[in-house]
Amino acid sequence: MKMIDGIKFVAFDLDGTLLDSVPDLADAVNKTLQALGRPEVTIAQMTTWIGNGAEIMLGRALSRSIEVDPDLDPALHREARQLFDRFYDEGGHRQSALYPGVKDTLDALRDAGIPMAIVTNKPAQFLPHLLAQHGIADYFVDVIGGDTFPQKKPDPFALHWLMEKHRLAARELLMVGDSRNDILAAQAATCYVVGLTYGYNYGQPISASDPDIVLDHFSQLAEVVKLGS
């Protein structure tokens, strides 16, 4: 397996990378659609619509397509977002689960003295509860949501912010994610990037976005960053 030398910091996406969250997202979206008198969507559809933040995800659900209808009523879209936020919060995220190997690998990275952060397009308001609920809040020195900054992935702003804050060279930072937004953000920031095959990437193989390394299992990450070397 290919290894990367000199990594001093690792940034992780959340949904589809650390956490299988599509059941809870689909449940909240379907409750939103029911409240609006719209037909429900399937888990399979939702899996291809996640990754660009709640606004675009809801636009896709209302449009029933990965391409948001340009004529979608803005007032309807705003109402959908308000409903979704309420239903997603009330649902308690009880159907979401960490992927296999996540905690053990985070433990290994922490034990090796490598700081970590979350860089996700999920709204920041949901992150503290989600991370605490799944027992991973204490691993991360920074938690960046999709609305923490004006720009979200694939914009590299959050990665540049991490590099500046922690005084990192670009090639000392590793981004780990499951979608092309993660890959594009890392490439724009000129940092290393690992793409995971098991997450949510609009129905496309993650290898098509040309990450530095493609992994099938989260636990393989410990080999990539050469822990203990």
Coordinates of C-alpha atoms in Angstrom, one line a residue:
M1 CA 0.0 0.0 0.0
K2 CA 1.2 3.5 -0.8
M3 CA 2.3 5.5 2.2
I4 CA 2.6 9.3 2.8
D5 CA 5.6 10.7 4.7
G6 CA 5.5 13.9 6.8
I7 CA 1.8 14.1 7.7
K8 CA 1.4 16.3 10.8
F9 CA -2.4 16.9 10.7
V10 CA -5.5 15.0 9.4
A11 CA -8.8 16.6 8.4
F12 CA -11.8 14.3 8.0
D13 CA -15.1 14.7 6.3
L14 CA -18.0 13.4 8.4
D15 CA -21.0 11.9 6.5
G16 CA -19.9 8.9 4.5
T17 CA -16.4 9.0 5.9
L18 CA -16.7 8.6 9.7
L19 CA -20.4 8.3 10.0
D20 CA -23.1 6.4 8.0
S21 CA -25.7 9.0 8.5
V22 CA -28.0 8.5 5.4
P23 CA -30.8 6.7 7.3
D24 CA -31.3 9.7 9.6
L25 CA -31.0 12.2 6.8
A26 CA -33.5 10.3 4.7
D27 CA -35.9 10.1 7.6
A28 CA -35.8 13.9 8.2
V29 CA -36.0 14.6 4.5
N30 CA -39.0 12.4 4.1
K31 CA -40.8 14.0 7.1
T32 CA -40.1 17.3 5.5
L33 CA -41.5 16.2 2.2
Q34 CA -44.6 14.7 3.9
A35 CA -45.2 18.0 5.7
L36 CA -45.0 19.8 2.3
G37 CA -47.3 17.3 0.6
R38 CA -44.5 16.0 -1.6
P39 CA -43.7 12.3 -2.4
E40 CA -41.0 10.6 -0.3
V41 CA -37.6 9.7 -1.6
T42 CA -35.6 6.4 -1.2
I43 CA -32.4 5.7 0.7
A44 CA -30.7 5.0 -2.7
Q45 CA -31.7 8.5 -4.0
M46 CA -30.6 10.2 -0.8
T47 CA -27.2 8.5 -1.0
T48 CA -26.5 10.3 -4.3
W49 CA -27.7 13.7 -3.1
I50 CA -25.6 14.1 0.1
G51 CA -22.4 16.1 0.1
N52 CA -23.0 19.7 -0.8
G53 CA -24.7 20.8 2.4
A54 CA -28.4 20.8 3.6
E55 CA -29.6 23.5 1.2
I56 CA -28.6 21.7 -1.9
M57 CA -29.6 18.3 -0.5
L58 CA -33.1 19.6 0.1
G59 CA -33.2 21.3 -3.3
R60 CA -32.4 17.9 -4.9
A61 CA -35.0 16.2 -2.8
L62 CA -37.6 18.8 -3.8
S63 CA -36.5 18.5 -7.4
R64 CA -36.2 14.7 -7.2
S65 CA -32.9 15.0 -9.1
I66 CA -29.3 15.6 -8.5
E67 CA -29.8 18.8 -10.6
V68 CA -31.8 21.3 -8.6
D69 CA -34.7 22.7 -10.5
P70 CA -33.8 26.3 -11.4
D71 CA -37.5 27.2 -11.0
L72 CA -37.7 25.8 -7.5
D73 CA -39.8 28.2 -5.4
P74 CA -37.3 30.0 -3.0
A75 CA -40.0 30.3 -0.3
L76 CA -40.7 26.5 -0.5
H77 CA -37.0 25.8 -0.3
R78 CA -36.7 28.0 2.9
E79 CA -39.7 26.3 4.5
A80 CA -38.2 22.9 3.7
R81 CA -34.9 23.9 5.4
Q82 CA -36.7 25.0 8.5
L83 CA -38.7 21.8 8.6
F84 CA -35.7 19.6 7.9
D85 CA -33.6 21.3 10.7
R86 CA -36.4 20.6 13.2
F87 CA -37.0 17.0 12.1
Y88 CA -33.3 16.1 11.9
D89 CA -32.7 17.5 15.4
E90 CA -35.8 15.8 16.9
G91 CA -34.8 12.5 15.3
G92 CA -31.8 12.3 17.6
H93 CA -29.6 10.8 14.9
R94 CA -30.4 7.3 16.4
Q95 CA -30.0 5.4 13.1
S96 CA -26.5 6.8 12.3
A97 CA -23.5 4.7 13.1
L98 CA -19.7 5.0 12.9
Y99 CA -18.1 2.9 10.1
P100 CA -16.0 -0.1 11.2
G101 CA -12.5 0.8 12.4
V102 CA -13.2 4.5 12.9
K103 CA -12.6 4.7 16.7
D104 CA -9.6 2.4 16.7
T105 CA -8.0 4.4 13.9
L106 CA -8.7 7.7 15.5
D107 CA -7.2 6.3 18.7
A108 CA -4.0 5.3 16.8
L109 CA -3.7 8.7 15.2
R110 CA -4.2 10.5 18.5
D111 CA -1.7 8.1 20.2
A112 CA 0.8 9.0 17.5
G113 CA 0.4 12.7 18.4
I114 CA -1.4 13.7 15.1
P115 CA -4.0 16.4 15.6
M116 CA -7.3 16.0 13.8
A117 CA -10.2 18.1 12.6
I118 CA -13.6 17.8 11.1
V119 CA -14.2 19.6 7.8
T120 CA -17.8 18.9 6.7
N121 CA -20.5 20.5 4.7
K122 CA -23.1 19.5 7.3
P123 CA -24.6 22.5 9.2
A124 CA -22.4 23.3 12.2
Q125 CA -25.4 23.3 14.6
F126 CA -25.7 19.5 14.4
L127 CA -22.0 18.7 14.9
P128 CA -21.5 18.9 18.7
H129 CA -24.4 16.6 19.5
L130 CA -23.5 14.1 16.7
L131 CA -19.9 13.9 17.6
A132 CA -20.6 13.5 21.3
Q133 CA -23.4 11.0 20.7
H134 CA -21.0 8.7 18.8
G135 CA -18.1 9.3 21.3
I136 CA -15.7 11.0 19.0
A137 CA -15.9 14.7 20.0
D138 CA -12.7 14.7 22.0
Y139 CA -10.6 13.6 19.0
F140 CA -10.8 16.8 17.1
V141 CA -9.1 20.1 17.8
D142 CA -11.2 21.9 15.2
V143 CA -14.8 21.2 14.0
I144 CA -15.7 23.1 10.8
G145 CA -19.3 22.9 9.4
G146 CA -20.7 23.9 6.1
D147 CA -21.7 27.3 7.4
T148 CA -18.7 28.0 9.7
F149 CA -17.2 30.0 6.9
P150 CA -18.9 31.6 3.8
Q151 CA -17.2 29.0 1.6
K152 CA -17.8 25.3 1.8
K153 CA -16.1 22.3 0.1
P154 CA -15.1 22.0 -2.7
D155 CA -13.7 25.5 -1.9
P156 CA -10.4 25.0 -0.1
F157 CA -11.0 27.8 2.4
A158 CA -11.3 25.6 5.5
L159 CA -8.2 23.7 4.6
H160 CA -6.2 26.9 4.1
W161 CA -7.6 28.1 7.4
L162 CA -6.3 24.9 9.2
M163 CA -2.9 25.3 7.6
E164 CA -2.6 28.9 8.7
K165 CA -3.9 28.2 12.2
H166 CA -1.6 25.2 12.8
R167 CA 1.3 26.5 10.8
L168 CA 1.3 23.6 8.4
A169 CA 2.8 23.3 5.0
A170 CA 0.3 22.0 2.4
R171 CA 2.0 18.6 2.2
E172 CA 1.8 18.2 6.0
L173 CA -2.0 18.1 5.9
L174 CA -4.0 15.1 4.8
M175 CA -7.7 15.3 3.9
V176 CA -9.8 12.1 4.2
G177 CA -13.2 12.0 2.5
D178 CA -15.6 10.0 0.5
S179 CA -16.8 12.5 -2.2
R180 CA -15.4 14.6 -5.0
N181 CA -16.0 17.7 -2.9
D182 CA -13.3 16.4 -0.5
I183 CA -10.9 15.6 -3.3
L184 CA -11.4 18.9 -5.1
A185 CA -10.9 20.9 -1.9
A186 CA -7.7 19.1 -1.1
Q187 CA -6.4 19.4 -4.6
A188 CA -7.1 23.1 -4.6
A189 CA -5.2 23.4 -1.3
T190 CA -2.4 21.2 -2.7
C191 CA -2.5 18.9 0.3
Y192 CA -2.6 15.1 0.3
V193 CA -6.0 13.5 0.0
V194 CA -7.3 10.0 0.6
G195 CA -10.6 8.9 -1.0
L196 CA -12.8 6.2 0.6
T197 CA -14.8 4.0 -1.6
Y198 CA -17.7 3.2 0.8
G199 CA -19.3 6.6 1.3
Y200 CA -21.6 8.9 -0.7
N201 CA -20.2 10.2 -4.0
Y202 CA -23.2 10.9 -6.2
G203 CA -23.1 7.3 -7.5
Q204 CA -19.7 7.8 -9.0
P205 CA -16.4 5.9 -8.0
I206 CA -14.2 8.0 -5.9
S207 CA -11.2 7.0 -8.0
A208 CA -12.6 9.1 -10.8
S209 CA -11.7 12.2 -8.8
D210 CA -8.0 11.1 -8.7
P211 CA -7.2 11.2 -5.0
D212 CA -3.6 10.4 -4.0
I213 CA -4.8 7.2 -2.4
V214 CA -8.0 5.2 -2.5
L215 CA -9.0 3.0 0.5
D216 CA -11.8 0.5 0.9
H217 CA -11.6 0.4 4.7
F218 CA -11.1 3.2 7.2
S219 CA -8.6 1.2 9.3
Q220 CA -6.2 1.2 6.3
L221 CA -5.6 4.8 7.1
A222 CA -3.1 4.0 9.9
E223 CA -0.9 2.3 7.3
V224 CA -1.1 5.3 4.9
V225 CA 0.2 7.9 7.4
K226 CA 3.0 5.5 8.7
L227 CA 2.1 5.7 12.4
G228 CA 5.0 5.1 14.7
S229 CA 7.6 5.8 12.0

